[in-house]
């Protein structure tokens, strides 16, 4: 076995490696571009009594906060509209630790680089008094839910 045989094997290996990488990328494009299910399921957050005061209840695993505001409950996405950093509650506002953005408890921009208010998500209270939200659906209404 000479040096030429060894070089050919290296070339074959490199070709197979490149073909495998291209195949994996093509598979990723197909999976990512296929339509997602439009079905969504409301997530139960707890009894209405849990949301009695104005303290925002954060649900970091959902990226949502529920807060009692004038007129009812607000269901807000807890990602800064500037760069998407996770928000924190500081006093009576939401604060972004990345660049100092601040939002009111109703989701309106108060300070910092964000120019857009927080998104609202669909939410409500069912007949049994259980608060729910659907973080996969943005609410264009932007009004608190009577509760």
mmCIF file of N, CA and C in Angstrom:
data_model
loop_
_atom_site.group_PDB
_atom_site.id
_atom_site.type_symbol
_atom_site.label_atom_id
_atom_site.label_comp_id
_atom_site.label_asym_id
_atom_site.label_seq_id
_atom_site.Cartn_x
_atom_site.Cartn_y
_atom_site.Cartn_z
ATOM 1 N N UNK A 1 0.853 -1.169 0.000
ATOM 2 C CA UNK A 1 0.000 0.000 0.000
ATOM 3 C C UNK A 1 0.896 1.228 0.000
ATOM 4 N N UNK A 2 0.764 2.064 -1.030
ATOM 5 C CA UNK A 2 1.616 3.224 -1.178
ATOM 6 C C UNK A 2 0.944 4.486 -0.688
ATOM 7 N N UNK A 3 1.656 5.590 -0.839
ATOM 8 C CA UNK A 3 1.154 6.894 -0.399
ATOM 9 C C UNK A 3 -0.068 7.297 -1.212
ATOM 10 N N UNK A 4 -0.109 6.884 -2.523
ATOM 11 C CA UNK A 4 -1.256 7.242 -3.362
ATOM 12 C C UNK A 4 -2.534 6.566 -2.872
ATOM 13 N N UNK A 5 -2.436 5.304 -2.432
ATOM 14 C CA UNK A 5 -3.613 4.598 -1.909
ATOM 15 C C UNK A 5 -4.157 5.305 -0.675
ATOM 16 N N UNK A 6 -3.263 5.723 0.189
ATOM 17 C CA UNK A 6 -3.657 6.402 1.415
ATOM 18 C C UNK A 6 -4.323 7.740 1.102
ATOM 19 N N UNK A 7 -3.799 8.487 0.133
ATOM 20 C CA UNK A 7 -4.360 9.781 -0.252
ATOM 21 C C UNK A 7 -5.762 9.596 -0.817
ATOM 22 N N UNK A 8 -5.972 8.545 -1.609
ATOM 23 C CA UNK A 8 -7.287 8.288 -2.175
ATOM 24 C C UNK A 8 -8.295 8.021 -1.068
ATOM 25 N N UNK A 9 -7.896 7.275 -0.082
ATOM 26 C CA UNK A 9 -8.803 6.998 1.024
ATOM 27 C C UNK A 9 -9.154 8.284 1.770
ATOM 28 N N UNK A 10 -8.187 9.168 1.941
ATOM 29 C CA UNK A 10 -8.464 10.445 2.602
ATOM 30 C C UNK A 10 -9.440 11.273 1.775
ATOM 31 N N UNK A 11 -9.261 11.276 0.464
ATOM 32 C CA UNK A 11 -10.173 12.030 -0.418
ATOM 33 C C UNK A 11 -11.580 11.456 -0.351
ATOM 34 N N UNK A 12 -11.672 10.117 -0.376
ATOM 35 C CA UNK A 12 -12.995 9.489 -0.277
ATOM 36 C C UNK A 12 -13.659 9.852 1.053
ATOM 37 N N UNK A 13 -12.880 9.807 2.119
ATOM 38 C CA UNK A 13 -13.417 10.143 3.436
ATOM 39 C C UNK A 13 -13.896 11.600 3.476
ATOM 40 N N UNK A 14 -13.090 12.504 2.950
ATOM 41 C CA UNK A 14 -13.464 13.922 2.935
ATOM 42 C C UNK A 14 -14.728 14.128 2.102
ATOM 43 N N UNK A 15 -14.841 13.417 0.979
ATOM 44 C CA UNK A 15 -16.040 13.525 0.142
ATOM 45 C C UNK A 15 -17.277 13.016 0.861
ATOM 46 N N UNK A 16 -17.142 11.876 1.525
ATOM 47 C CA UNK A 16 -18.272 11.338 2.285
ATOM 48 C C UNK A 16 -18.670 12.273 3.422
ATOM 49 N N UNK A 17 -17.684 12.844 4.074
ATOM 50 C CA UNK A 17 -17.956 13.781 5.162
ATOM 51 C C UNK A 17 -18.708 15.007 4.643
ATOM 52 N N UNK A 18 -18.284 15.554 3.519
ATOM 53 C CA UNK A 18 -18.953 16.715 2.928
ATOM 54 C C UNK A 18 -20.372 16.362 2.495
ATOM 55 N N UNK A 19 -20.556 15.195 1.886
ATOM 56 C CA UNK A 19 -21.893 14.772 1.456
ATOM 57 C C UNK A 19 -22.811 14.594 2.661
ATOM 58 N N UNK A 20 -22.283 14.032 3.733
ATOM 59 C CA UNK A 20 -23.083 13.860 4.950
ATOM 60 C C UNK A 20 -23.494 15.196 5.546
ATOM 61 N N UNK A 21 -22.570 16.149 5.552
ATOM 62 C CA UNK A 21 -22.882 17.475 6.099
ATOM 63 C C UNK A 21 -23.953 18.160 5.258
ATOM 64 N N UNK A 22 -23.848 18.071 3.939
ATOM 65 C CA UNK A 22 -24.866 18.665 3.060
ATOM 66 C C UNK A 22 -26.221 17.994 3.257
ATOM 67 N N UNK A 23 -26.211 16.680 3.415
ATOM 68 C CA UNK A 23 -27.465 15.959 3.653
ATOM 69 C C UNK A 23 -28.118 16.380 4.957
ATOM 70 N N UNK A 24 -27.316 16.555 5.990
ATOM 71 C CA UNK A 24 -27.853 16.984 7.285
ATOM 72 C C UNK A 24 -28.433 18.389 7.191
ATOM 73 N N UNK A 25 -27.751 19.278 6.469
ATOM 74 C CA UNK A 25 -28.273 20.639 6.308
ATOM 75 C C UNK A 25 -29.571 20.636 5.517
ATOM 76 N N UNK A 26 -29.642 19.839 4.465
ATOM 77 C CA UNK A 26 -30.867 19.768 3.665
ATOM 78 C C UNK A 26 -32.021 19.229 4.501
ATOM 79 N N UNK A 27 -31.750 18.226 5.316
ATOM 80 C CA UNK A 27 -32.792 17.691 6.199
ATOM 81 C C UNK A 27 -33.276 18.735 7.184
ATOM 82 N N UNK A 28 -32.368 19.543 7.707
ATOM 83 C CA UNK A 28 -32.745 20.607 8.633
ATOM 84 C C UNK A 28 -33.617 21.649 7.972
ATOM 85 N N UNK A 29 -33.308 21.991 6.723
ATOM 86 C CA UNK A 29 -34.129 22.961 5.986
ATOM 87 C C UNK A 29 -35.530 22.410 5.778
ATOM 88 N N UNK A 30 -35.646 21.153 5.431
ATOM 89 C CA UNK A 30 -36.962 20.548 5.202
ATOM 90 C C UNK A 30 -37.770 20.528 6.491
ATOM 91 N N UNK A 31 -37.153 20.112 7.589
ATOM 92 C CA UNK A 31 -37.867 20.050 8.868
ATOM 93 C C UNK A 31 -38.278 21.438 9.323
ATOM 94 N N UNK A 32 -37.368 22.408 9.227
ATOM 95 C CA UNK A 32 -37.673 23.759 9.705
ATOM 96 C C UNK A 32 -38.683 24.476 8.828
ATOM 97 N N UNK A 33 -38.782 24.120 7.561
ATOM 98 C CA UNK A 33 -39.713 24.822 6.685
ATOM 99 C C UNK A 33 -41.072 24.147 6.609
ATOM 100 N N UNK A 34 -41.216 22.966 7.208
ATOM 101 C CA UNK A 34 -42.520 22.314 7.160
ATOM 102 C C UNK A 34 -43.484 23.027 8.095
ATOM 103 N N UNK A 35 -44.759 23.119 7.715
ATOM 104 C CA UNK A 35 -45.712 23.869 8.522
ATOM 105 C C UNK A 35 -45.889 23.251 9.901
ATOM 106 N N UNK A 36 -45.969 24.119 10.898
ATOM 107 C CA UNK A 36 -46.190 23.677 12.261
ATOM 108 C C UNK A 36 -47.684 23.550 12.504
ATOM 109 N N UNK A 37 -48.042 22.758 13.448
ATOM 110 C CA UNK A 37 -49.441 22.599 13.809
ATOM 111 C C UNK A 37 -49.980 23.925 14.319
ATOM 112 N N UNK A 38 -51.157 24.306 13.845
ATOM 113 C CA UNK A 38 -51.749 25.557 14.301
ATOM 114 C C UNK A 38 -52.560 25.347 15.573
ATOM 115 N N UNK A 39 -52.691 24.111 15.996
ATOM 116 C CA UNK A 39 -53.450 23.836 17.216
ATOM 117 C C UNK A 39 -52.643 24.302 18.423
ATOM 118 N N UNK A 40 -53.313 24.952 19.330
ATOM 119 C CA UNK A 40 -52.653 25.364 20.559
ATOM 120 C C UNK A 40 -53.558 24.985 21.716
ATOM 121 N N UNK A 41 -52.949 24.822 22.842
ATOM 122 C CA UNK A 41 -53.695 24.393 24.016
ATOM 123 C C UNK A 41 -53.506 25.437 25.108
ATOM 124 N N UNK A 42 -54.605 25.970 25.646
ATOM 125 C CA UNK A 42 -54.466 26.909 26.761
ATOM 126 C C UNK A 42 -53.801 26.225 27.955
ATOM 127 N N UNK A 43 -52.970 26.962 28.653
ATOM 128 C CA UNK A 43 -52.262 26.433 29.812
ATOM 129 C C UNK A 43 -52.881 27.032 31.067
ATOM 130 N N UNK A 44 -53.282 26.167 31.981
ATOM 131 C CA UNK A 44 -53.883 26.619 33.231
ATOM 132 C C UNK A 44 -52.781 27.140 34.155
ATOM 133 N N UNK A 45 -52.982 28.342 34.693
ATOM 134 C CA UNK A 45 -51.972 28.986 35.526
ATOM 135 C C UNK A 45 -52.295 28.951 37.012
ATOM 136 N N UNK A 46 -53.569 28.813 37.355
ATOM 137 C CA UNK A 46 -53.943 28.765 38.765
ATOM 138 C C UNK A 46 -55.274 29.448 39.004
ATOM 139 N N UNK A 47 -55.745 29.405 40.249
ATOM 140 C CA UNK A 47 -57.030 30.020 40.574
ATOM 141 C C UNK A 47 -56.939 31.548 40.525
ATOM 142 N N UNK A 48 -58.057 32.172 40.246
ATOM 143 C CA UNK A 48 -58.131 33.627 40.161
ATOM 144 C C UNK A 48 -57.620 34.288 41.440
ATOM 145 N N UNK A 49 -57.843 33.659 42.585
ATOM 146 C CA UNK A 49 -57.392 34.225 43.862
ATOM 147 C C UNK A 49 -55.873 34.409 43.909
ATOM 148 N N UNK A 50 -55.150 33.670 43.101
ATOM 149 C CA UNK A 50 -53.692 33.777 43.036
ATOM 150 C C UNK A 50 -53.256 35.110 42.419
ATOM 151 N N UNK A 51 -54.172 35.774 41.726
ATOM 152 C CA UNK A 51 -53.865 37.010 41.011
ATOM 153 C C UNK A 51 -54.634 38.194 41.605
ATOM 154 N N UNK A 52 -54.853 38.168 42.916
ATOM 155 C CA UNK A 52 -55.701 39.167 43.568
ATOM 156 C C UNK A 52 -55.029 40.534 43.708
ATOM 157 N N UNK A 53 -53.711 40.569 43.894
ATOM 158 C CA UNK A 53 -53.060 41.869 44.062
ATOM 159 C C UNK A 53 -52.328 42.273 42.787
ATOM 160 N N UNK A 54 -51.671 43.425 42.832
ATOM 161 C CA UNK A 54 -51.005 43.949 41.631
ATOM 162 C C UNK A 54 -49.605 43.386 41.414
ATOM 163 N N UNK A 55 -49.209 42.417 42.221
ATOM 164 C CA UNK A 55 -47.892 41.810 42.046
ATOM 165 C C UNK A 55 -47.900 40.931 40.803
ATOM 166 N N UNK A 56 -47.049 41.223 39.825
ATOM 167 C CA UNK A 56 -47.005 40.369 38.632
ATOM 168 C C UNK A 56 -46.603 38.949 38.997
ATOM 169 N N UNK A 57 -47.279 37.995 38.415
ATOM 170 C CA UNK A 57 -46.932 36.584 38.576
ATOM 171 C C UNK A 57 -46.176 36.179 37.315
ATOM 172 N N UNK A 58 -44.905 35.852 37.519
ATOM 173 C CA UNK A 58 -44.046 35.497 36.393
ATOM 174 C C UNK A 58 -44.107 33.992 36.153
ATOM 175 N N UNK A 59 -44.181 33.622 34.888
ATOM 176 C CA UNK A 59 -44.137 32.226 34.461
ATOM 177 C C UNK A 59 -42.990 32.115 33.450
ATOM 178 N N UNK A 60 -41.730 32.063 33.953
ATOM 179 C CA UNK A 60 -40.572 32.102 33.058
ATOM 180 C C UNK A 60 -40.530 30.962 32.053
ATOM 181 N N UNK A 61 -41.047 29.792 32.440
ATOM 182 C CA UNK A 61 -41.033 28.664 31.510
ATOM 183 C C UNK A 61 -41.947 28.915 30.315
ATOM 184 N N UNK A 62 -42.904 29.833 30.468
ATOM 185 C CA UNK A 62 -43.814 30.192 29.373
ATOM 186 C C UNK A 62 -43.432 31.519 28.727
ATOM 187 N N UNK A 63 -42.568 32.286 29.386
ATOM 188 C CA UNK A 63 -42.226 33.613 28.886
ATOM 189 C C UNK A 63 -43.383 34.585 29.018
ATOM 190 N N UNK A 64 -44.174 34.420 30.092
ATOM 191 C CA UNK A 64 -45.393 35.207 30.280
ATOM 192 C C UNK A 64 -45.465 35.699 31.724
ATOM 193 N N UNK A 65 -46.062 36.878 31.897
ATOM 194 C CA UNK A 65 -46.411 37.382 33.226
ATOM 195 C C UNK A 65 -47.883 37.739 33.206
ATOM 196 N N UNK A 66 -48.548 37.507 34.331
ATOM 197 C CA UNK A 66 -49.945 37.905 34.491
ATOM 198 C C UNK A 66 -49.975 38.908 35.629
ATOM 199 N N UNK A 67 -50.597 40.047 35.380
ATOM 200 C CA UNK A 67 -50.639 41.090 36.397
ATOM 201 C C UNK A 67 -52.025 41.728 36.423
ATOM 202 N N UNK A 68 -52.493 42.012 37.629
ATOM 203 C CA UNK A 68 -53.767 42.713 37.775
ATOM 204 C C UNK A 68 -53.507 44.199 37.540
ATOM 205 N N UNK A 69 -54.211 44.745 36.578
ATOM 206 C CA UNK A 69 -54.122 46.165 36.249
ATOM 207 C C UNK A 69 -55.536 46.738 36.299
ATOM 208 N N UNK A 70 -55.637 48.038 36.114
ATOM 209 C CA UNK A 70 -56.963 48.641 36.079
ATOM 210 C C UNK A 70 -57.770 47.997 34.953
ATOM 211 N N UNK A 71 -58.908 47.452 35.289
ATOM 212 C CA UNK A 71 -59.756 46.816 34.286
ATOM 213 C C UNK A 71 -59.672 45.303 34.246
ATOM 214 N N UNK A 72 -58.738 44.694 34.988
ATOM 215 C CA UNK A 72 -58.682 43.234 34.984
ATOM 216 C C UNK A 72 -57.273 42.680 34.977
ATOM 217 N N UNK A 73 -57.092 41.591 34.237
ATOM 218 C CA UNK A 73 -55.794 40.920 34.157
ATOM 219 C C UNK A 73 -55.139 41.183 32.807
ATOM 220 N N UNK A 74 -53.841 41.463 32.852
ATOM 221 C CA UNK A 74 -53.044 41.618 31.634
ATOM 222 C C UNK A 74 -52.138 40.397 31.515
ATOM 223 N N UNK A 75 -52.033 39.864 30.312
ATOM 224 C CA UNK A 75 -51.193 38.705 30.010
ATOM 225 C C UNK A 75 -50.094 39.194 29.071
ATOM 226 N N UNK A 76 -48.884 39.325 29.588
ATOM 227 C CA UNK A 76 -47.793 39.954 28.842
ATOM 228 C C UNK A 76 -46.648 38.993 28.574
ATOM 229 N N UNK A 77 -46.051 39.135 27.389
ATOM 230 C CA UNK A 77 -44.836 38.394 27.066
ATOM 231 C C UNK A 77 -43.688 39.054 27.823
ATOM 232 N N UNK A 78 -42.821 38.264 28.433
ATOM 233 C CA UNK A 78 -41.759 38.811 29.283
ATOM 234 C C UNK A 78 -40.396 38.824 28.593
ATOM 235 N N UNK A 79 -40.400 39.208 27.341
ATOM 236 C CA UNK A 79 -39.162 39.394 26.582
ATOM 237 C C UNK A 79 -39.091 40.848 26.146
ATOM 238 N N UNK A 80 -37.959 41.475 26.385
ATOM 239 C CA UNK A 80 -37.778 42.864 25.991
ATOM 240 C C UNK A 80 -37.934 42.984 24.477
ATOM 241 N N UNK A 81 -38.621 44.018 24.051
ATOM 242 C CA UNK A 81 -38.844 44.214 22.615
ATOM 243 C C UNK A 81 -37.618 44.802 21.919
ATOM 244 N N UNK A 82 -36.569 45.110 22.677
ATOM 245 C CA UNK A 82 -35.340 45.632 22.081
ATOM 246 C C UNK A 82 -34.498 44.493 21.516
ATOM 247 N N UNK A 83 -34.039 43.586 22.394
ATOM 248 C CA UNK A 83 -33.195 42.472 21.946
ATOM 249 C C UNK A 83 -33.651 41.114 22.454
ATOM 250 N N UNK A 84 -34.803 41.062 23.093
ATOM 251 C CA UNK A 84 -35.350 39.775 23.515
ATOM 252 C C UNK A 84 -34.848 39.237 24.837
ATOM 253 N N UNK A 85 -34.200 40.066 25.641
ATOM 254 C CA UNK A 85 -33.734 39.605 26.955
ATOM 255 C C UNK A 85 -34.926 39.343 27.869
ATOM 256 N N UNK A 86 -34.759 38.410 28.799
ATOM 257 C CA UNK A 86 -35.815 38.092 29.763
ATOM 258 C C UNK A 86 -35.962 39.243 30.755
ATOM 259 N N UNK A 87 -37.199 39.662 30.966
ATOM 260 C CA UNK A 87 -37.483 40.775 31.871
ATOM 261 C C UNK A 87 -37.590 40.303 33.310
ATOM 262 N N UNK A 88 -37.387 41.237 34.228
ATOM 263 C CA UNK A 88 -37.548 41.002 35.662
ATOM 264 C C UNK A 88 -38.541 42.026 36.193
ATOM 265 N N UNK A 89 -39.149 41.713 37.319
ATOM 266 C CA UNK A 89 -40.004 42.687 37.991
ATOM 267 C C UNK A 89 -39.134 43.448 38.980
ATOM 268 N N UNK A 90 -39.136 44.771 38.857
ATOM 269 C CA UNK A 90 -38.406 45.637 39.777
ATOM 270 C C UNK A 90 -39.388 46.704 40.239
ATOM 271 N N UNK A 91 -39.771 46.629 41.491
ATOM 272 C CA UNK A 91 -40.774 47.565 42.000
ATOM 273 C C UNK A 91 -42.091 47.361 41.274
ATOM 274 N N UNK A 92 -42.590 48.427 40.669
ATOM 275 C CA UNK A 92 -43.856 48.352 39.945
ATOM 276 C C UNK A 92 -43.646 48.482 38.443
ATOM 277 N N UNK A 93 -42.621 47.809 37.942
ATOM 278 C CA UNK A 93 -42.375 47.816 36.502
ATOM 279 C C UNK A 93 -41.573 46.581 36.109
ATOM 280 N N UNK A 94 -41.533 46.336 34.809
ATOM 281 C CA UNK A 94 -40.688 45.286 34.254
ATOM 282 C C UNK A 94 -39.393 45.955 33.816
ATOM 283 N N UNK A 95 -38.260 45.334 34.114
ATOM 284 C CA UNK A 95 -36.962 45.902 33.771
ATOM 285 C C UNK A 95 -36.147 44.895 32.973
ATOM 286 N N UNK A 96 -35.446 45.415 31.976
ATOM 287 C CA UNK A 96 -34.559 44.590 31.159
ATOM 288 C C UNK A 96 -33.133 44.739 31.687
ATOM 289 N N UNK A 97 -32.494 43.637 32.075
ATOM 290 C CA UNK A 97 -31.136 43.722 32.607
ATOM 291 C C UNK A 97 -30.077 43.971 31.530
ATOM 292 N N UNK A 98 -30.429 43.831 30.267
ATOM 293 C CA UNK A 98 -29.428 43.952 29.202
ATOM 294 C C UNK A 98 -29.050 45.400 28.898
ATOM 295 N N UNK A 99 -30.036 46.260 28.669
ATOM 296 C CA UNK A 99 -29.741 47.637 28.273
ATOM 297 C C UNK A 99 -30.584 48.665 29.016
ATOM 298 N N UNK A 100 -31.199 48.257 30.126
ATOM 299 C CA UNK A 100 -31.908 49.221 30.959
ATOM 300 C C UNK A 100 -33.305 49.591 30.507
ATOM 301 N N UNK A 101 -33.884 48.832 29.596
ATOM 302 C CA UNK A 101 -35.261 49.111 29.187
ATOM 303 C C UNK A 101 -36.212 48.906 30.356
ATOM 304 N N UNK A 102 -37.249 49.746 30.423
ATOM 305 C CA UNK A 102 -38.247 49.610 31.481
ATOM 306 C C UNK A 102 -39.637 49.710 30.871
ATOM 307 N N UNK A 103 -40.548 48.903 31.426
ATOM 308 C CA UNK A 103 -41.929 48.846 30.944
ATOM 309 C C UNK A 103 -42.873 48.948 32.134
ATOM 310 N N UNK A 104 -44.029 49.586 31.914
ATOM 311 C CA UNK A 104 -45.052 49.637 32.957
ATOM 312 C C UNK A 104 -45.656 48.251 33.135
ATOM 313 N N UNK A 105 -46.448 48.091 34.185
ATOM 314 C CA UNK A 105 -47.110 46.807 34.409
ATOM 315 C C UNK A 105 -48.148 46.509 33.329
ATOM 316 N N UNK A 106 -48.533 47.509 32.553
ATOM 317 C CA UNK A 106 -49.433 47.300 31.411
ATOM 318 C C UNK A 106 -48.652 46.997 30.138
ATOM 319 N N UNK A 107 -47.310 47.005 30.239
ATOM 320 C CA UNK A 107 -46.468 46.669 29.099
ATOM 321 C C UNK A 107 -46.036 47.843 28.244
ATOM 322 N N UNK A 108 -46.294 49.065 28.677
ATOM 323 C CA UNK A 108 -45.898 50.238 27.890
ATOM 324 C C UNK A 108 -44.436 50.601 28.171
ATOM 325 N N UNK A 109 -43.722 51.025 27.129
ATOM 326 C CA UNK A 109 -42.328 51.440 27.286
ATOM 327 C C UNK A 109 -42.279 52.665 28.196
ATOM 328 N N UNK A 110 -41.380 52.613 29.185
ATOM 329 C CA UNK A 110 -41.180 53.757 30.079
ATOM 330 C C UNK A 110 -39.816 54.405 29.862
ATOM 331 N N UNK A 111 -38.797 53.599 29.550
ATOM 332 C CA UNK A 111 -37.444 54.133 29.399
ATOM 333 C C UNK A 111 -36.569 53.125 28.665
ATOM 334 N N UNK A 112 -35.419 53.638 28.196
ATOM 335 C CA UNK A 112 -34.424 52.772 27.578
ATOM 336 C C UNK A 112 -34.570 52.653 26.082
ATOM 337 N N UNK A 113 -33.806 51.751 25.495
ATOM 338 C CA UNK A 113 -33.804 51.617 24.040
ATOM 339 C C UNK A 113 -35.056 50.990 23.416
ATOM 340 N N UNK A 114 -35.871 50.201 24.138
ATOM 341 C CA UNK A 114 -37.029 49.614 23.450
ATOM 342 C C UNK A 114 -37.963 50.696 22.909
ATOM 343 N N UNK A 115 -38.454 50.479 21.705
ATOM 344 C CA UNK A 115 -39.406 51.420 21.099
ATOM 345 C C UNK A 115 -40.812 50.853 21.061
ATOM 346 N N UNK A 116 -40.919 49.542 21.183
ATOM 347 C CA UNK A 116 -42.235 48.893 21.105
ATOM 348 C C UNK A 116 -42.660 48.407 22.486
ATOM 349 N N UNK A 117 -43.959 48.520 22.754
ATOM 350 C CA UNK A 117 -44.529 47.994 23.992
ATOM 351 C C UNK A 117 -44.427 46.473 24.003
ATOM 352 N N UNK A 118 -44.600 45.889 25.186
ATOM 353 C CA UNK A 118 -44.598 44.432 25.302
ATOM 354 C C UNK A 118 -45.801 43.850 24.574
ATOM 355 N N UNK A 119 -45.618 42.656 24.037
ATOM 356 C CA UNK A 119 -46.737 41.953 23.398
ATOM 357 C C UNK A 119 -47.652 41.383 24.467
ATOM 358 N N UNK A 120 -48.929 41.337 24.167
ATOM 359 C CA UNK A 120 -49.906 40.673 25.022
ATOM 360 C C UNK A 120 -50.181 39.309 24.416
ATOM 361 N N UNK A 121 -50.448 38.327 25.269
ATOM 362 C CA UNK A 121 -50.833 37.000 24.795
ATOM 363 C C UNK A 121 -52.278 36.744 25.197
ATOM 364 N N UNK A 122 -52.889 35.800 24.512
ATOM 365 C CA UNK A 122 -54.275 35.465 24.830
ATOM 366 C C UNK A 122 -54.352 34.829 26.208
ATOM 367 N N UNK A 123 -55.373 35.196 26.937
ATOM 368 C CA UNK A 123 -55.578 34.634 28.258
ATOM 369 C C UNK A 123 -56.984 34.925 28.732
ATOM 370 N N UNK A 124 -57.352 34.316 29.842
ATOM 371 C CA UNK A 124 -58.687 34.535 30.373
ATOM 372 C C UNK A 124 -58.915 33.760 31.649
ATOM 373 N N UNK A 125 -60.176 33.732 32.049
ATOM 374 C CA UNK A 125 -60.602 33.004 33.239
ATOM 375 C C UNK A 125 -61.743 32.097 32.815
ATOM 376 N N UNK A 126 -61.629 30.805 33.118
ATOM 377 C CA UNK A 126 -62.687 29.876 32.709
ATOM 378 C C UNK A 126 -63.846 29.898 33.707
ATOM 379 N N UNK A 127 -64.860 29.104 33.447
ATOM 380 C CA UNK A 127 -66.082 29.081 34.262
ATOM 381 C C UNK A 127 -65.825 28.622 35.697
ATOM 382 N N UNK A 128 -64.735 27.901 35.926
ATOM 383 C CA UNK A 128 -64.402 27.426 37.280
ATOM 384 C C UNK A 128 -63.508 28.399 38.037
ATOM 385 N N UNK A 129 -63.210 29.551 37.431
ATOM 386 C CA UNK A 129 -62.355 30.536 38.088
ATOM 387 C C UNK A 129 -60.875 30.256 37.947
ATOM 388 N N UNK A 130 -60.502 29.455 36.946
ATOM 389 C CA UNK A 130 -59.097 29.141 36.688
ATOM 390 C C UNK A 130 -58.553 30.081 35.610
ATOM 391 N N UNK A 131 -57.415 30.685 35.895
ATOM 392 C CA UNK A 131 -56.767 31.588 34.943
ATOM 393 C C UNK A 131 -55.947 30.752 33.964
ATOM 394 N N UNK A 132 -56.058 31.088 32.682
ATOM 395 C CA UNK A 132 -55.333 30.366 31.643
ATOM 396 C C UNK A 132 -54.681 31.367 30.697
ATOM 397 N N UNK A 133 -53.693 30.896 29.956
ATOM 398 C CA UNK A 133 -53.128 31.696 28.869
ATOM 399 C C UNK A 133 -52.671 30.762 27.759
ATOM 400 N N UNK A 134 -52.508 31.341 26.595
ATOM 401 C CA UNK A 134 -51.981 30.602 25.451
ATOM 402 C C UNK A 134 -50.787 31.388 24.921
ATOM 403 N N UNK A 135 -49.569 31.081 25.402
ATOM 404 C CA UNK A 135 -48.397 31.849 25.000
ATOM 405 C C UNK A 135 -48.064 31.757 23.516
ATOM 406 N N UNK A 136 -48.663 30.807 22.812
ATOM 407 C CA UNK A 136 -48.388 30.690 21.378
ATOM 408 C C UNK A 136 -49.217 31.677 20.560
ATOM 409 N N UNK A 137 -50.168 32.345 21.188
ATOM 410 C CA UNK A 137 -51.045 33.275 20.465
ATOM 411 C C UNK A 137 -50.910 34.693 21.019
ATOM 412 N N UNK A 138 -50.533 35.605 20.149
ATOM 413 C CA UNK A 138 -50.449 37.010 20.519
ATOM 414 C C UNK A 138 -51.841 37.618 20.455
ATOM 415 N N UNK A 139 -52.150 38.445 21.437
ATOM 416 C CA UNK A 139 -53.444 39.119 21.468
ATOM 417 C C UNK A 139 -53.298 40.508 20.866
ATOM 418 N N UNK A 140 -54.062 40.785 19.835
ATOM 419 C CA UNK A 140 -54.017 42.111 19.222
ATOM 420 C C UNK A 140 -54.908 43.089 19.975
ATOM 421 N N UNK A 141 -55.741 42.577 20.865
ATOM 422 C CA UNK A 141 -56.705 43.394 21.602
ATOM 423 C C UNK A 141 -56.025 44.341 22.593
ATOM 424 N N UNK A 142 -55.012 43.861 23.293
ATOM 425 C CA UNK A 142 -54.240 44.649 24.261
ATOM 426 C C UNK A 142 -55.111 45.303 25.328
ATOM 427 N N UNK A 143 -56.182 44.611 25.717
ATOM 428 C CA UNK A 143 -57.031 45.095 26.808
ATOM 429 C C UNK A 143 -57.053 44.049 27.905
ATOM 430 N N UNK A 144 -57.090 44.506 29.166
ATOM 431 C CA UNK A 144 -57.166 43.536 30.266
ATOM 432 C C UNK A 144 -58.448 42.714 30.185
ATOM 433 N N UNK A 145 -58.368 41.499 30.693
ATOM 434 C CA UNK A 145 -59.514 40.596 30.764
ATOM 435 C C UNK A 145 -60.252 40.869 32.070
ATOM 436 N N UNK A 146 -61.555 41.062 31.998
ATOM 437 C CA UNK A 146 -62.350 41.245 33.220
ATOM 438 C C UNK A 146 -62.137 40.062 34.146
ATOM 439 N N UNK A 147 -61.797 40.344 35.375
ATOM 440 C CA UNK A 147 -61.609 39.257 36.349
ATOM 441 C C UNK A 147 -61.748 39.801 37.760
#
